[in-house]
PDB file of C-alpha atoms in Angstrom:
ATOM      1  CA  UNK Z  14       4.964  -1.133 -23.351  1.00 54.00           C
ATOM      2  CA  UNK Z  15       7.891   1.289 -23.253  1.00 63.00           C
ATOM      3  CA  UNK Z  16       6.059   3.505 -20.789  1.00 73.00           C
ATOM      4  CA  UNK Z  17       5.488   0.591 -18.418  1.00 76.00           C
ATOM      5  CA  UNK Z  18       9.053  -0.663 -18.853  1.00 80.00           C
ATOM      6  CA  UNK Z  19      10.336   2.728 -17.739  1.00 83.00           C
ATOM      7  CA  UNK Z  20       8.439   2.168 -14.470  1.00 85.00           C
ATOM      8  CA  UNK Z  21      10.200  -1.145 -13.816  1.00 89.00           C
ATOM      9  CA  UNK Z  22      12.484   0.129 -11.002  1.00 91.00           C
ATOM     10  CA  UNK Z  23       9.584   2.037  -9.403  1.00 91.00           C
ATOM     11  CA  UNK Z  24       7.299  -1.009  -9.443  1.00 93.00           C
ATOM     12  CA  UNK Z  25      10.095  -3.273  -8.206  1.00 94.00           C
ATOM     13  CA  UNK Z  26      10.850  -0.999  -5.273  1.00 95.00           C
ATOM     14  CA  UNK Z  27       7.176  -0.634  -4.382  1.00 95.00           C
ATOM     15  CA  UNK Z  28       6.625  -4.391  -4.465  1.00 96.00           C
ATOM     16  CA  UNK Z  29       9.562  -4.958  -2.104  1.00 96.00           C
ATOM     17  CA  UNK Z  30       8.363  -2.222   0.273  1.00 95.00           C
ATOM     18  CA  UNK Z  31       4.797  -3.537   0.298  1.00 96.00           C
ATOM     19  CA  UNK Z  32       5.946  -7.108   0.906  1.00 96.00           C
ATOM     20  CA  UNK Z  33       8.355  -5.999   3.639  1.00 95.00           C
ATOM     21  CA  UNK Z  34       5.685  -3.965   5.416  1.00 94.00           C
ATOM     22  CA  UNK Z  35       3.233  -6.860   5.140  1.00 94.00           C
ATOM     23  CA  UNK Z  36       5.697  -9.340   6.605  1.00 94.00           C
ATOM     24  CA  UNK Z  37       6.676  -6.819   9.281  1.00 94.00           C
ATOM     25  CA  UNK Z  38       3.025  -6.388  10.285  1.00 92.00           C
ATOM     26  CA  UNK Z  39       2.602 -10.161  10.385  1.00 93.00           C
ATOM     27  CA  UNK Z  40       5.737 -10.450  12.543  1.00 92.00           C
ATOM     28  CA  UNK Z  41       4.476  -7.710  14.868  1.00 91.00           C
ATOM     29  CA  UNK Z  42       1.128  -9.448  15.180  1.00 91.00           C
ATOM     30  CA  UNK Z  43       2.760 -12.781  16.018  1.00 90.00           C
ATOM     31  CA  UNK Z  44       5.137 -11.222  18.556  1.00 91.00           C
ATOM     32  CA  UNK Z  45       2.476  -9.139  20.282  1.00 88.00           C
ATOM     33  CA  UNK Z  46      -0.282 -11.766  20.330  1.00 86.00           C
ATOM     34  CA  UNK Z  47       1.648 -14.988  20.973  1.00 84.00           C
ATOM     35  CA  UNK Z  48       4.719 -13.901  22.896  1.00 84.00           C
ATOM     36  CA  UNK Z  49       3.379 -10.731  24.460  1.00 78.00           C
ATOM     37  CA  UNK Z  50       6.435  -8.782  23.381  1.00 79.00           C
ATOM     38  CA  UNK Z  51       6.870  -5.465  21.677  1.00 84.00           C
ATOM     39  CA  UNK Z  52       6.812  -5.304  17.863  1.00 79.00           C
ATOM     40  CA  UNK Z  53       9.183  -3.251  15.747  1.00 86.00           C
ATOM     41  CA  UNK Z  54       8.206  -0.157  13.756  1.00 81.00           C
ATOM     42  CA  UNK Z  55       4.600  -0.514  14.901  1.00 78.00           C
ATOM     43  CA  UNK Z  56       3.814   3.069  13.942  1.00 77.00           C
ATOM     44  CA  UNK Z  57       4.605   2.172  10.308  1.00 80.00           C
ATOM     45  CA  UNK Z  58       3.400  -1.447  10.227  1.00 81.00           C
ATOM     46  CA  UNK Z  59       0.934  -2.124  13.055  1.00 85.00           C
ATOM     47  CA  UNK Z  60       0.308  -5.566  14.526  1.00 81.00           C
ATOM     48  CA  UNK Z  61      -2.761  -6.147  12.374  1.00 85.00           C
ATOM     49  CA  UNK Z  62      -3.485  -9.212  10.254  1.00 91.00           C
ATOM     50  CA  UNK Z  63      -5.849  -7.331   7.938  1.00 90.00           C
ATOM     51  CA  UNK Z  64      -3.168  -4.731   7.282  1.00 91.00           C
ATOM     52  CA  UNK Z  65      -0.659  -7.515   6.577  1.00 93.00           C
ATOM     53  CA  UNK Z  66      -3.009  -9.215   4.109  1.00 95.00           C
ATOM     54  CA  UNK Z  67      -3.598  -5.980   2.184  1.00 95.00           C
ATOM     55  CA  UNK Z  68       0.113  -5.115   2.044  1.00 95.00           C
ATOM     56  CA  UNK Z  69       1.077  -8.625   0.940  1.00 96.00           C
ATOM     57  CA  UNK Z  70      -1.678  -8.682  -1.700  1.00 96.00           C
ATOM     58  CA  UNK Z  71      -0.508  -5.377  -3.170  1.00 96.00           C
ATOM     59  CA  UNK Z  72       3.110  -6.531  -3.188  1.00 96.00           C
ATOM     60  CA  UNK Z  73       2.216  -9.815  -4.882  1.00 97.00           C
ATOM     61  CA  UNK Z  74       0.124  -8.137  -7.574  1.00 96.00           C
ATOM     62  CA  UNK Z  75       2.996  -5.745  -8.289  1.00 96.00           C
ATOM     63  CA  UNK Z  76       5.305  -8.745  -8.643  1.00 97.00           C
ATOM     64  CA  UNK Z  77       2.726 -10.262 -10.996  1.00 96.00           C
ATOM     65  CA  UNK Z  78       2.863  -7.095 -13.057  1.00 94.00           C
ATOM     66  CA  UNK Z  79       6.651  -7.361 -13.248  1.00 94.00           C
ATOM     67  CA  UNK Z  80       6.361 -11.010 -14.287  1.00 95.00           C
ATOM     68  CA  UNK Z  81       3.896 -10.269 -17.086  1.00 93.00           C
ATOM     69  CA  UNK Z  82       5.955  -7.263 -18.145  1.00 91.00           C
ATOM     70  CA  UNK Z  83       8.942  -9.566 -18.549  1.00 91.00           C
ATOM     71  CA  UNK Z  84       6.834 -11.921 -20.678  1.00 92.00           C
ATOM     72  CA  UNK Z  85       5.720  -8.989 -22.841  1.00 87.00           C
ATOM     73  CA  UNK Z  86       2.026  -9.288 -21.928  1.00 87.00           C
ATOM     74  CA  UNK Z  87       0.912  -5.642 -21.712  1.00 85.00           C
ATOM     75  CA  UNK Z  88      -2.704  -6.326 -20.830  1.00 87.00           C
ATOM     76  CA  UNK Z  89      -2.008  -8.633 -17.883  1.00 91.00           C
ATOM     77  CA  UNK Z  90       0.817  -6.424 -16.647  1.00 90.00           C
ATOM     78  CA  UNK Z  91      -1.454  -3.372 -16.702  1.00 90.00           C
ATOM     79  CA  UNK Z  92      -4.264  -5.354 -15.105  1.00 91.00           C
ATOM     80  CA  UNK Z  93      -2.000  -6.375 -12.221  1.00 93.00           C
ATOM     81  CA  UNK Z  94      -0.905  -2.766 -11.825  1.00 93.00           C
ATOM     82  CA  UNK Z  95      -4.512  -1.576 -11.748  1.00 94.00           C
ATOM     83  CA  UNK Z  96      -5.574  -4.205  -9.214  1.00 95.00           C
ATOM     84  CA  UNK Z  97      -2.572  -3.662  -6.944  1.00 95.00           C
ATOM     85  CA  UNK Z  98      -2.570   0.107  -7.059  1.00 95.00           C
ATOM     86  CA  UNK Z  99      -6.368   0.207  -6.780  1.00 95.00           C
ATOM     87  CA  UNK Z 100      -6.167  -1.903  -3.636  1.00 96.00           C
ATOM     88  CA  UNK Z 101      -3.427   0.358  -2.270  1.00 95.00           C
ATOM     89  CA  UNK Z 102      -5.479   3.498  -2.954  1.00 96.00           C
ATOM     90  CA  UNK Z 103      -8.554   1.854  -1.387  1.00 95.00           C
ATOM     91  CA  UNK Z 104      -6.494   1.134   1.746  1.00 93.00           C
ATOM     92  CA  UNK Z 105      -5.377   4.775   1.716  1.00 94.00           C
ATOM     93  CA  UNK Z 106      -8.994   5.982   1.539  1.00 94.00           C
ATOM     94  CA  UNK Z 107     -10.080   3.666   4.355  1.00 93.00           C
ATOM     95  CA  UNK Z 108      -7.201   4.861   6.520  1.00 90.00           C
ATOM     96  CA  UNK Z 109      -8.054   8.516   5.862  1.00 91.00           C
ATOM     97  CA  UNK Z 110     -11.653   7.792   6.889  1.00 92.00           C
ATOM     98  CA  UNK Z 111     -10.400   6.127  10.086  1.00 88.00           C
ATOM     99  CA  UNK Z 112      -8.249   9.168  10.888  1.00 86.00           C
ATOM    100  CA  UNK Z 113     -11.206  11.497  10.267  1.00 88.00           C
ATOM    101  CA  UNK Z 114     -13.365   9.339  12.545  1.00 88.00           C
ATOM    102  CA  UNK Z 115     -10.690   9.448  15.256  1.00 84.00           C
ATOM    103  CA  UNK Z 116     -10.515  13.238  14.929  1.00 86.00           C
ATOM    104  CA  UNK Z 117     -14.292  13.536  15.152  1.00 88.00           C
ATOM    105  CA  UNK Z 118     -14.287  11.258  18.192  1.00 86.00           C
ATOM    106  CA  UNK Z 119     -11.632  13.375  19.891  1.00 85.00           C
ATOM    107  CA  UNK Z 120     -13.609  16.547  19.180  1.00 86.00           C
ATOM    108  CA  UNK Z 121     -16.918  15.084  20.388  1.00 90.00           C
ATOM    109  CA  UNK Z 122     -15.370  13.641  23.545  1.00 88.00           C
ATOM    110  CA  UNK Z 123     -13.458  16.915  24.202  1.00 84.00           C
ATOM    111  CA  UNK Z 124     -10.161  15.076  24.340  1.00 82.00           C
ATOM    112  CA  UNK Z 125      -6.871  16.792  23.767  1.00 80.00           C
ATOM    113  CA  UNK Z 126      -5.396  16.044  20.398  1.00 76.00           C
ATOM    114  CA  UNK Z 127      -1.826  16.878  19.574  1.00 78.00           C
ATOM    115  CA  UNK Z 128      -0.156  17.288  16.224  1.00 78.00           C
ATOM    116  CA  UNK Z 129       2.096  14.371  17.200  1.00 79.00           C
ATOM    117  CA  UNK Z 130      -0.920  12.047  17.523  1.00 76.00           C
ATOM    118  CA  UNK Z 131      -2.195  13.114  14.126  1.00 77.00           C
ATOM    119  CA  UNK Z 132       1.237  12.750  12.518  1.00 79.00           C
ATOM    120  CA  UNK Z 133       1.607   9.295  14.049  1.00 76.00           C
ATOM    121  CA  UNK Z 134      -1.651   8.236  12.409  1.00 76.00           C
ATOM    122  CA  UNK Z 135      -0.509   9.595   9.036  1.00 79.00           C
ATOM    123  CA  UNK Z 136       2.892   7.900   9.029  1.00 80.00           C
ATOM    124  CA  UNK Z 137       1.430   4.420   8.648  1.00 83.00           C
ATOM    125  CA  UNK Z 138       2.340   2.479   5.534  1.00 84.00           C
ATOM    126  CA  UNK Z 139      -1.082   2.462   3.876  1.00 87.00           C
ATOM    127  CA  UNK Z 140      -1.148   6.264   3.952  1.00 88.00           C
ATOM    128  CA  UNK Z 141       2.402   7.069   2.873  1.00 88.00           C
ATOM    129  CA  UNK Z 142       2.654   4.278   0.300  1.00 90.00           C
ATOM    130  CA  UNK Z 143      -0.885   4.901  -0.950  1.00 91.00           C
ATOM    131  CA  UNK Z 144       0.011   8.470  -1.855  1.00 92.00           C
ATOM    132  CA  UNK Z 145       3.037   7.223  -3.788  1.00 93.00           C
ATOM    133  CA  UNK Z 146       0.931   4.688  -5.724  1.00 95.00           C
ATOM    134  CA  UNK Z 147      -1.703   7.149  -7.016  1.00 94.00           C
ATOM    135  CA  UNK Z 148       0.373   8.204 -10.078  1.00 92.00           C
ATOM    136  CA  UNK Z 149       1.028   4.547 -10.865  1.00 91.00           C
ATOM    137  CA  UNK Z 150      -2.714   3.856 -10.878  1.00 91.00           C
ATOM    138  CA  UNK Z 151      -3.334   6.764 -13.238  1.00 91.00           C
ATOM    139  CA  UNK Z 152      -0.562   5.648 -15.606  1.00 89.00           C
ATOM    140  CA  UNK Z 153      -1.833   2.059 -15.625  1.00 88.00           C
ATOM    141  CA  UNK Z 154      -5.407   3.189 -16.323  1.00 89.00           C
ATOM    142  CA  UNK Z 155      -4.226   5.397 -19.178  1.00 89.00           C
ATOM    143  CA  UNK Z 156      -2.111   2.570 -20.585  1.00 86.00           C
ATOM    144  CA  UNK Z 157      -4.932   0.000 -20.476  1.00 84.00           C
ATOM    145  CA  UNK Z 158      -7.313   2.518 -22.077  1.00 86.00           C
ATOM    146  CA  UNK Z 159      -4.812   2.989 -24.895  1.00 86.00           C
ATOM    147  CA  UNK Z 160      -4.505  -0.790 -25.344  1.00 81.00           C
ATOM    148  CA  UNK Z 161      -8.258  -1.327 -25.471  1.00 82.00           C
ATOM    149  CA  UNK Z 162      -9.007   1.475 -27.933  1.00 78.00           C
TER     150      UNK Z 162
END
C-alpha cells in the first residue's frame, strides 16, 4: 500500500492529463465535424472519437484507482491501475503499428517522408503518455502479484 500511495501525485497527474486530452479530442471532433472549424492542438489530440473514448477510459480508471486507494482497498486500486495502464499501453502499441504502416506505405509508394512528418506522428498523446505509463503498469503488476501470493 505504501508503494502505491507514493505514486499518488503521479497517478493524479496522469488521470488529469488523460481526461484533458480525451475531452480535447472530443472538442476537436465536434468543432471539425459539426462547425467545420479548426480544432486546437490536433497534433496532440486529434479529432477522433475512438481516441477520445480511450483517453477518457484511461483517465476514469486512474481516478477509480485513486478512489480505491483512498478507501484502502489495495486489490481494487491495483486492478484499476492495471486496467488503465494496460489500455494505455495497448493504445501505444496500436499507434506504433499505425506509424510503421504509414512508413511502409510511404516507402512502397515512393513518397517523400520527412523527419518532421515522423515526429508529428510520434507526438500524439497515446504515444507520449503511453511511454510514461509503462513503469506504472509494471509497478501495479508487481504489487498485485505480491498481494495475491
